[in-house]
PDB file of C-alpha atoms in Angstrom:
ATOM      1  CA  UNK A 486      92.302 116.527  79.351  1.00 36.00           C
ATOM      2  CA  UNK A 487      95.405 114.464  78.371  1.00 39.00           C
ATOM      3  CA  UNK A 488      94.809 112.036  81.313  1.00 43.00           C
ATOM      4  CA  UNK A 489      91.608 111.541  80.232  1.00 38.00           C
ATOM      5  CA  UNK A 490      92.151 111.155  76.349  1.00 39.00           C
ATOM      6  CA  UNK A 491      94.940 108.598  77.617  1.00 40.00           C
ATOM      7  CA  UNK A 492      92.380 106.606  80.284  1.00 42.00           C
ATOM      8  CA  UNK A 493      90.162 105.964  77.317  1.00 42.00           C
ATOM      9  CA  UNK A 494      93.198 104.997  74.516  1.00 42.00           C
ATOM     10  CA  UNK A 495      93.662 102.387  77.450  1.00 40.00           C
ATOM     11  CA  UNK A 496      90.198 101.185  77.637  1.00 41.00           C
ATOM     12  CA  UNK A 497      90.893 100.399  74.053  1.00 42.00           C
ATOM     13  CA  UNK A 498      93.798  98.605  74.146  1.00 44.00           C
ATOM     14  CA  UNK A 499      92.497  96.338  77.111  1.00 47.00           C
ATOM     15  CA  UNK A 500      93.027  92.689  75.758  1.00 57.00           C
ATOM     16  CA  UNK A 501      93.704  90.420  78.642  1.00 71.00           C
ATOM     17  CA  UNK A 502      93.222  90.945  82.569  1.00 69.00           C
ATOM     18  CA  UNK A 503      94.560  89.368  85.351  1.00 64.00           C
ATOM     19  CA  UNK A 504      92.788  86.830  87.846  1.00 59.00           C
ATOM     20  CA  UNK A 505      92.030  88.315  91.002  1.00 69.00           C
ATOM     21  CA  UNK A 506      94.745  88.889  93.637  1.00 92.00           C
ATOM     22  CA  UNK A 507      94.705  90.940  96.872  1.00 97.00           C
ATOM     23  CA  UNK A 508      93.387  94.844  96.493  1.00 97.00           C
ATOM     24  CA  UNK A 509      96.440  96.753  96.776  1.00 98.00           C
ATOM     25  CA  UNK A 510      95.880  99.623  99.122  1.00 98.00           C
ATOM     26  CA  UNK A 511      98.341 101.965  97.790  1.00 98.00           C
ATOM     27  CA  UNK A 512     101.809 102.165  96.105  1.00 98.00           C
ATOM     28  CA  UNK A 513     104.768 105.008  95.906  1.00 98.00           C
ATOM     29  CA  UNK A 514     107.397 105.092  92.751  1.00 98.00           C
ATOM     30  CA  UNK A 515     108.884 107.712  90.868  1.00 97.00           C
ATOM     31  CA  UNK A 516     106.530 108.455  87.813  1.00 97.00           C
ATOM     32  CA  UNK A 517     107.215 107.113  84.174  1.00 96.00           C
ATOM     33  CA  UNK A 518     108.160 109.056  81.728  1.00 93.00           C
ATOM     34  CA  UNK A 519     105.924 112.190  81.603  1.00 79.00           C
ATOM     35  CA  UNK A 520     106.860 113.815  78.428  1.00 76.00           C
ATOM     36  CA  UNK A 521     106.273 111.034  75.969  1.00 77.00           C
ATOM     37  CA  UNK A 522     102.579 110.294  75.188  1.00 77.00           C
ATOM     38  CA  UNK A 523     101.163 107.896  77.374  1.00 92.00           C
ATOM     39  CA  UNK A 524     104.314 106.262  79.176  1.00 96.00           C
ATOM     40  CA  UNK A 525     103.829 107.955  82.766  1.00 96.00           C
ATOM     41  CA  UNK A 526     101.155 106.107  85.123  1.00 97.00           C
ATOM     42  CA  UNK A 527      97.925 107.329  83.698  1.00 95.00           C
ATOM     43  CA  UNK A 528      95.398 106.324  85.783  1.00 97.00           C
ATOM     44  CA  UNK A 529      97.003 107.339  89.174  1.00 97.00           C
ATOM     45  CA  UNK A 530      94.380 108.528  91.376  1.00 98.00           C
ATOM     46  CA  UNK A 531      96.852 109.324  94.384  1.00 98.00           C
ATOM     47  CA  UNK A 532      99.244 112.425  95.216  1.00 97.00           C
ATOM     48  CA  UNK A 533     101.705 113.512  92.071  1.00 95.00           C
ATOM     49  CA  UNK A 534     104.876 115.286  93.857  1.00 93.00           C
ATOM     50  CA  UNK A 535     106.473 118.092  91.846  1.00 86.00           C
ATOM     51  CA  UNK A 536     109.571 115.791  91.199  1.00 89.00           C
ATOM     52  CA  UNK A 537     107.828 113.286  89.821  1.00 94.00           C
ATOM     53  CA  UNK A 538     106.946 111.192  92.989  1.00 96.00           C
ATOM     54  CA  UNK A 539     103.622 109.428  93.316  1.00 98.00           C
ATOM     55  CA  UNK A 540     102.059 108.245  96.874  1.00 98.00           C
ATOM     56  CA  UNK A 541      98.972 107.554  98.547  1.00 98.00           C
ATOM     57  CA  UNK A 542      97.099 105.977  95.365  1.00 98.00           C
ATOM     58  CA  UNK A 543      96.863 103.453  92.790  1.00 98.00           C
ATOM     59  CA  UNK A 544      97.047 103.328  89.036  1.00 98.00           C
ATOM     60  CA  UNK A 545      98.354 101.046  86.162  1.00 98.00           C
ATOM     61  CA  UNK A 546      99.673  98.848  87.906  1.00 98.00           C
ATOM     62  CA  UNK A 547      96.882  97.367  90.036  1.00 98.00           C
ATOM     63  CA  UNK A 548      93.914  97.851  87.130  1.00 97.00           C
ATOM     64  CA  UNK A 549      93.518  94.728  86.614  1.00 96.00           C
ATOM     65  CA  UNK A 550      94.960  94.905  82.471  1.00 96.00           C
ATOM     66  CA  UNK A 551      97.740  92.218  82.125  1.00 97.00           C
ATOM     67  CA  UNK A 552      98.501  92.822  78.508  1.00 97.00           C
ATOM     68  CA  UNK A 553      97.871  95.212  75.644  1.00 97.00           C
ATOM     69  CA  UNK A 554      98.611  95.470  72.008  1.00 97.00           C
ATOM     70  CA  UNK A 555     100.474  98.547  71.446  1.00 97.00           C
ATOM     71  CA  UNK A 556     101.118  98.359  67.705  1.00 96.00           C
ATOM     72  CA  UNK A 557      99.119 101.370  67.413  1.00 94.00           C
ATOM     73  CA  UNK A 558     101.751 103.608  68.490  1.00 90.00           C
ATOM     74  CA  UNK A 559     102.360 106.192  70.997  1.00 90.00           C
ATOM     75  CA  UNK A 560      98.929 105.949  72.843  1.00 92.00           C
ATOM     76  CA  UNK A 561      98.124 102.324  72.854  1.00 96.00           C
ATOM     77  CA  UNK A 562     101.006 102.403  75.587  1.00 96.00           C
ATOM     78  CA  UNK A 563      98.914 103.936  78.020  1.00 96.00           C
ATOM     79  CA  UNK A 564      98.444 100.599  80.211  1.00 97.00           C
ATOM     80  CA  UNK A 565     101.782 100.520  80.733  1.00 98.00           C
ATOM     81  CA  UNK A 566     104.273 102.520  82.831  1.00 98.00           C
ATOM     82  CA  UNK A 567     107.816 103.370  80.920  1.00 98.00           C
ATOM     83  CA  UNK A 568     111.151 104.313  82.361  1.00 97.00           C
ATOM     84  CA  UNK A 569     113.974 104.780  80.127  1.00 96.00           C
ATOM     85  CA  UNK A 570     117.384 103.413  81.187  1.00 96.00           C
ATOM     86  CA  UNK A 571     116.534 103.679  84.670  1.00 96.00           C
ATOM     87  CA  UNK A 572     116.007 100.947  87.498  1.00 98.00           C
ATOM     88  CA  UNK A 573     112.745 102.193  89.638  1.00 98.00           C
ATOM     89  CA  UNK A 574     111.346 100.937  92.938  1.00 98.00           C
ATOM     90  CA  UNK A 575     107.571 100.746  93.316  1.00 98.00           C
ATOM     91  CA  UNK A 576     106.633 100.292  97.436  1.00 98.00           C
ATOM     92  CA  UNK A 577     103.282  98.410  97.637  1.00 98.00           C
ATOM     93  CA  UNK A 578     101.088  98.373 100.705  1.00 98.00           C
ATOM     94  CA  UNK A 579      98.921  95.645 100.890  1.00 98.00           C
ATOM     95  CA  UNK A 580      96.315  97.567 103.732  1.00 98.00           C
ATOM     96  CA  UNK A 581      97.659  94.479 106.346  1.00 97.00           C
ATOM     97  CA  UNK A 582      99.752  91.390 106.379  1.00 97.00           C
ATOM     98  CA  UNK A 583      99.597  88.357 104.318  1.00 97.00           C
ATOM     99  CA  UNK A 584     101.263  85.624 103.919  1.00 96.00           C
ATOM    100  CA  UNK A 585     101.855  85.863 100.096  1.00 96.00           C
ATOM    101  CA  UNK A 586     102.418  82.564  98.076  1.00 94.00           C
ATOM    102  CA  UNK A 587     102.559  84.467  94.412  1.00 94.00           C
ATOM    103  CA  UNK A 588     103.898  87.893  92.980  1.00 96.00           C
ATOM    104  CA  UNK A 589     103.297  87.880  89.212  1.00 96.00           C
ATOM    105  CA  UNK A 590     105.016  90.978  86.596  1.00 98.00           C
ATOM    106  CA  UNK A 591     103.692  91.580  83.565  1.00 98.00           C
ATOM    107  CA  UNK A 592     105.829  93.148  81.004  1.00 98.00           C
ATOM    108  CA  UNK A 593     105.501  94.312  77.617  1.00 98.00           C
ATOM    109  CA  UNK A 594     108.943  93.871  75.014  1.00 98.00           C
ATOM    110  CA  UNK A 595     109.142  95.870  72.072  1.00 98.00           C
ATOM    111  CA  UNK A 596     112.546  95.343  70.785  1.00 98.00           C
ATOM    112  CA  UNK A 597     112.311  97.996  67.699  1.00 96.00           C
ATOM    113  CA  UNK A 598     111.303 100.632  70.305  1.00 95.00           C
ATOM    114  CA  UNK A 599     114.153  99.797  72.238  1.00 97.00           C
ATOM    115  CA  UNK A 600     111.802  98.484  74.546  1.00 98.00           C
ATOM    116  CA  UNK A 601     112.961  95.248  76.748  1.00 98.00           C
ATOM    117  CA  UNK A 602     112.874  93.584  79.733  1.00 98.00           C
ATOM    118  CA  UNK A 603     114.683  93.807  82.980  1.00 98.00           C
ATOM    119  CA  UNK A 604     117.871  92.399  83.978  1.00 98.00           C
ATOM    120  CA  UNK A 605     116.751  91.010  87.014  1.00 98.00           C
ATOM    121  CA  UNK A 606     114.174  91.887  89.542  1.00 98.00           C
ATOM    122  CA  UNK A 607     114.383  91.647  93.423  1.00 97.00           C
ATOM    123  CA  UNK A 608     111.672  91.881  96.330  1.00 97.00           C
ATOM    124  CA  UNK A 609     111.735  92.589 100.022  1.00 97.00           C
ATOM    125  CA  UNK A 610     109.160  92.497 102.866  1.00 97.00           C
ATOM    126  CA  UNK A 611     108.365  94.493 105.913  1.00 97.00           C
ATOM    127  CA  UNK A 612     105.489  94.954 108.186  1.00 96.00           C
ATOM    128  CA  UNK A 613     105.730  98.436 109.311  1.00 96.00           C
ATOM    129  CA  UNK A 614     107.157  99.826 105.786  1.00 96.00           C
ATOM    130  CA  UNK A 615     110.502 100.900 107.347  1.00 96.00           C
ATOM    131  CA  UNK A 616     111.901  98.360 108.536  1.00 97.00           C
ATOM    132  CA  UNK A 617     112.164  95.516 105.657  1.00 97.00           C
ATOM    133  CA  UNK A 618     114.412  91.810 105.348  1.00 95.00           C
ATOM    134  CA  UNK A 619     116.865  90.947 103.503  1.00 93.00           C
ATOM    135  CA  UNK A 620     116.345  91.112  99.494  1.00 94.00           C
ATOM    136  CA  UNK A 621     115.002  88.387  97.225  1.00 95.00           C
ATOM    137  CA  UNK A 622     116.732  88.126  94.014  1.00 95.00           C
ATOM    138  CA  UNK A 623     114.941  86.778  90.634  1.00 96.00           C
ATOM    139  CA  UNK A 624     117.557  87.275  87.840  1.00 97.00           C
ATOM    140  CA  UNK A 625     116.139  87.235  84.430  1.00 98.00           C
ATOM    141  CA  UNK A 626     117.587  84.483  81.573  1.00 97.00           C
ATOM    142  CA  UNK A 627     118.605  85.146  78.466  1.00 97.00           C
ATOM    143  CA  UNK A 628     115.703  83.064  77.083  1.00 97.00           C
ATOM    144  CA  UNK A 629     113.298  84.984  79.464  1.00 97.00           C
ATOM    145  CA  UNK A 630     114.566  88.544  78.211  1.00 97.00           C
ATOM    146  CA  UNK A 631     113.740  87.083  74.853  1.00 97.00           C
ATOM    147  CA  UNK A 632     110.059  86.547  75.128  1.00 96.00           C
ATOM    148  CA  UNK A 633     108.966  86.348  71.378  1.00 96.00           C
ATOM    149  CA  UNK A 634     108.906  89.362  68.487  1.00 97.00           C
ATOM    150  CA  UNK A 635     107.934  92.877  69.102  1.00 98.00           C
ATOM    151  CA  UNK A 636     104.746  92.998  70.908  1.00 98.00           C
ATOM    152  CA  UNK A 637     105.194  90.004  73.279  1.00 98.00           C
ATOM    153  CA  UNK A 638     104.672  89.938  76.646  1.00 98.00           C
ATOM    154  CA  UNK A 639     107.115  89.056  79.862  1.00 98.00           C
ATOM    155  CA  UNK A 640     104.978  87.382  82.433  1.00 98.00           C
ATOM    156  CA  UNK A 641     107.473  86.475  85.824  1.00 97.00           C
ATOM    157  CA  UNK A 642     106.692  84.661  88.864  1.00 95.00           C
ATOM    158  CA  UNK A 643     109.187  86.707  91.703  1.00 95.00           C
ATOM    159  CA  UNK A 644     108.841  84.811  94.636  1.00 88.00           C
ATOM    160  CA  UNK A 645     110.431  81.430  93.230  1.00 67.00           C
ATOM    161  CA  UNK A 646     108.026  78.827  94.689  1.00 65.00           C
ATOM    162  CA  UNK A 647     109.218  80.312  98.577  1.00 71.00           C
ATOM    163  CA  UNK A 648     106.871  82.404 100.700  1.00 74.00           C
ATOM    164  CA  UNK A 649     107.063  85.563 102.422  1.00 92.00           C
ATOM    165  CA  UNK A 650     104.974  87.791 104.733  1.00 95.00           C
ATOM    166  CA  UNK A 651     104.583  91.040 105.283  1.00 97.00           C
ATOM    167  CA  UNK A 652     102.062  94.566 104.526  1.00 98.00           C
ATOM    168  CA  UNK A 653     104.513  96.497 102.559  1.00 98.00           C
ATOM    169  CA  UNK A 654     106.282  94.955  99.427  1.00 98.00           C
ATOM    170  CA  UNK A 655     109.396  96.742  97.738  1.00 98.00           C
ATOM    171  CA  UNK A 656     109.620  95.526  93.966  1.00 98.00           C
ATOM    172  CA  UNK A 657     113.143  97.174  92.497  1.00 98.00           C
ATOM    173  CA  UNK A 658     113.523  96.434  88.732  1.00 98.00           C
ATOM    174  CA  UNK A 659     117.203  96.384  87.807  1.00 98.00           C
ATOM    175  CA  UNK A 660     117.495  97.420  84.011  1.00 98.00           C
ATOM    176  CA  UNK A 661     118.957  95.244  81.659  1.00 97.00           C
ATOM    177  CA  UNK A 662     122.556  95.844  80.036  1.00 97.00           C
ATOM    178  CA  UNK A 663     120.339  97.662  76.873  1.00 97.00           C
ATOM    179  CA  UNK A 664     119.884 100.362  79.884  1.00 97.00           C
ATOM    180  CA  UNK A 665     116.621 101.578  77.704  1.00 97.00           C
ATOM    181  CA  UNK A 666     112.849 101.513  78.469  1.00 98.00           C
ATOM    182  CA  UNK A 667     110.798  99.136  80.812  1.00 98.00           C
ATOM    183  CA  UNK A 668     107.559  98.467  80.265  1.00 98.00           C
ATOM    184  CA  UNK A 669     105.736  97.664  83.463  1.00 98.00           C
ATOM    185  CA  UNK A 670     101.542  96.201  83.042  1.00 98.00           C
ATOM    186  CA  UNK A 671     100.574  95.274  86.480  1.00 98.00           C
ATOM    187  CA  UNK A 672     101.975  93.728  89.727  1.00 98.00           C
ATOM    188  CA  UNK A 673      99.273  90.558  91.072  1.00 97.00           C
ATOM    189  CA  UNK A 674      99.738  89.564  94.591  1.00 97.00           C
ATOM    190  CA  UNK A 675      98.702  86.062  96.214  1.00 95.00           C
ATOM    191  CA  UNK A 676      98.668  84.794  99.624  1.00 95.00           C
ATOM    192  CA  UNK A 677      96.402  84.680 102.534  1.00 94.00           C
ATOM    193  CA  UNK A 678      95.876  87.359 105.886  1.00 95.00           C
ATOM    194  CA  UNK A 679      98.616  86.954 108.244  1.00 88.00           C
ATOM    195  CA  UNK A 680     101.759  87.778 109.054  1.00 76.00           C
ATOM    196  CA  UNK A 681     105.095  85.281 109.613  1.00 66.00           C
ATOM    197  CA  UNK A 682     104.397  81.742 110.781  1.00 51.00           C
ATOM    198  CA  UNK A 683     106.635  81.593 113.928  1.00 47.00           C
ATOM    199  CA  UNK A 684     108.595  78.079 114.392  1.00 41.00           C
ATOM    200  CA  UNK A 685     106.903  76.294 117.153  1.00 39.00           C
ATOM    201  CA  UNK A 686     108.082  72.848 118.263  1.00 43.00           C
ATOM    202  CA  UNK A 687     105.411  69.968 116.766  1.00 40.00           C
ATOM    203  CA  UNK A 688     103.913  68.202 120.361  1.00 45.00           C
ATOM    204  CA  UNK A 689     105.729  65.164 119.797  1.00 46.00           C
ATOM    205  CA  UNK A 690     109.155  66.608 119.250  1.00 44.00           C
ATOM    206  CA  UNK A 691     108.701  68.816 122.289  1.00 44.00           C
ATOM    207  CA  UNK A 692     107.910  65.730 124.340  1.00 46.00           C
ATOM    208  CA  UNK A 693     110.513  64.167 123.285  1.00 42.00           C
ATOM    209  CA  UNK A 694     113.024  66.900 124.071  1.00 45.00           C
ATOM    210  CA  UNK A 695     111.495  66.997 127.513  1.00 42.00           C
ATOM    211  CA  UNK A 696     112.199  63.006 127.884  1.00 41.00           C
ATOM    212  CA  UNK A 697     116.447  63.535 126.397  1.00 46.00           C
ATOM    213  CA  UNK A 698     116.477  65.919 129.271  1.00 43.00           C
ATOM    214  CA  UNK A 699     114.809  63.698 131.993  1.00 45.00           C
ATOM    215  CA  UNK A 700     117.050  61.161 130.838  1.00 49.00           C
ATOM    216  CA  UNK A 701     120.201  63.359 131.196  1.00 44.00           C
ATOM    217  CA  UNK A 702     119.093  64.419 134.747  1.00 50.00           C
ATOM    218  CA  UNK A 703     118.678  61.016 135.939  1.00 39.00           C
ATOM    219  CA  UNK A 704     122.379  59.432 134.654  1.00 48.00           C
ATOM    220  CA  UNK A 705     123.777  61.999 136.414  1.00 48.00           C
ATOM    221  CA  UNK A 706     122.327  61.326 139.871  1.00 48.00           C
ATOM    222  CA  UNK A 707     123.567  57.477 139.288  1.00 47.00           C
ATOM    223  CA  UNK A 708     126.982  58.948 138.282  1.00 51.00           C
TER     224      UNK A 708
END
């Protein structure tokens, strides 16, 4: 009954959605905060793990909702997930590789609720979901942790104009030195099917290789 009181507080609130990305199969995280209102992941439709732990599902994060007025209070938070003064990490699985070219966060900052965002944020990619690469960093700056007055919203691009492949996508947020409550929106994902782009030699520098080497082979024969 609460879940579903909550779902339609965040029908309500709905003011701006995100353009379309790639359909996120599923994604794992420890839960928000479930004994205050609305903060935990409302709309999770997967498995919820005595401790807290969510798998096998999606919820707020991939509905599409980008940004929502919460001045209402307690409730109106529902499209967000909350975690207070800790630093969570949400696994995404994509359902198969893609070359992504875009990872978007959408934040909420409420500074009078003690409400603000991350620190920094960092991202790493793996095909099989075990074994991932090395970690991409995207530290936050002071203007950036600063997005406006209470009720603004923190929109970050994570990926930093590089790409990066892979079916499974680790997101860590890294609280800030507040060490209070994150508000997390949604998580959009860009790219194309595929996985990594192996480095093959273009046909011209390959034939040219092949001629050094010919080259080589014959001044030694004169020598």
């Amino acid at each position: 009954m609460l879940r579903s009181l909550f779902t339609g507080l965040s029908a309500l609130t709905l003011a701006q959605t995100a353009a379309a990305g790639i359909v996120v199969s599923s994604y794992s995280m420890m839960d928000g905060a479930p004994l205050h209102g609305a903060y935990y992941d409302n709309l999770y439709n997967g498995n919820h793990g005595p401790d807290g732990w969510l798998s096998g599902g999606t919820g707020d994060l991939t509905d599409g909702v980008t940004s929502a007025s919460v001045v209402a209070g307690y409730g109106a938070w529902a499209p967000y997930v909350m975690w207070d003064g800790q630093s969570p990490v949400i696994l995404f699985d994509l359902g198969e590789s893609y070359r992504l070219s875009r990872i978007t966060s959408y934040f909420k900052y409420y500074a009078q609720a003690a409400v603000y965002m991350p620190g920094a944020m960092s991202l790493r990619f793996s095909s099989d979901g075990l074994h991932f690469g090395s970690s991409q960093l995207r530290t936050l700056s002071a203007a950036e942790r600063l997005p406006g007055a209470d009720n603004s919203d923190g929109v970050f691009e994570l990926l930093n104009g590089s790409q990066a492949a892979g079916r499974y996508v680790e997101l860590s947020l890294h609280n800030g030195p507040e060490q209070r409550w994150l508000a997390l929106g949604e998580v959009v994902f860009e790219g194309s099917p595929g996985g990594p782009v192996q480095g093959v030699p273009e046909p011209g520098s390959a034939a040219l290789a092949l001629l050094a080497l010919l080259g080589l082979g014959l001044q030694r024969r004169r020598a």
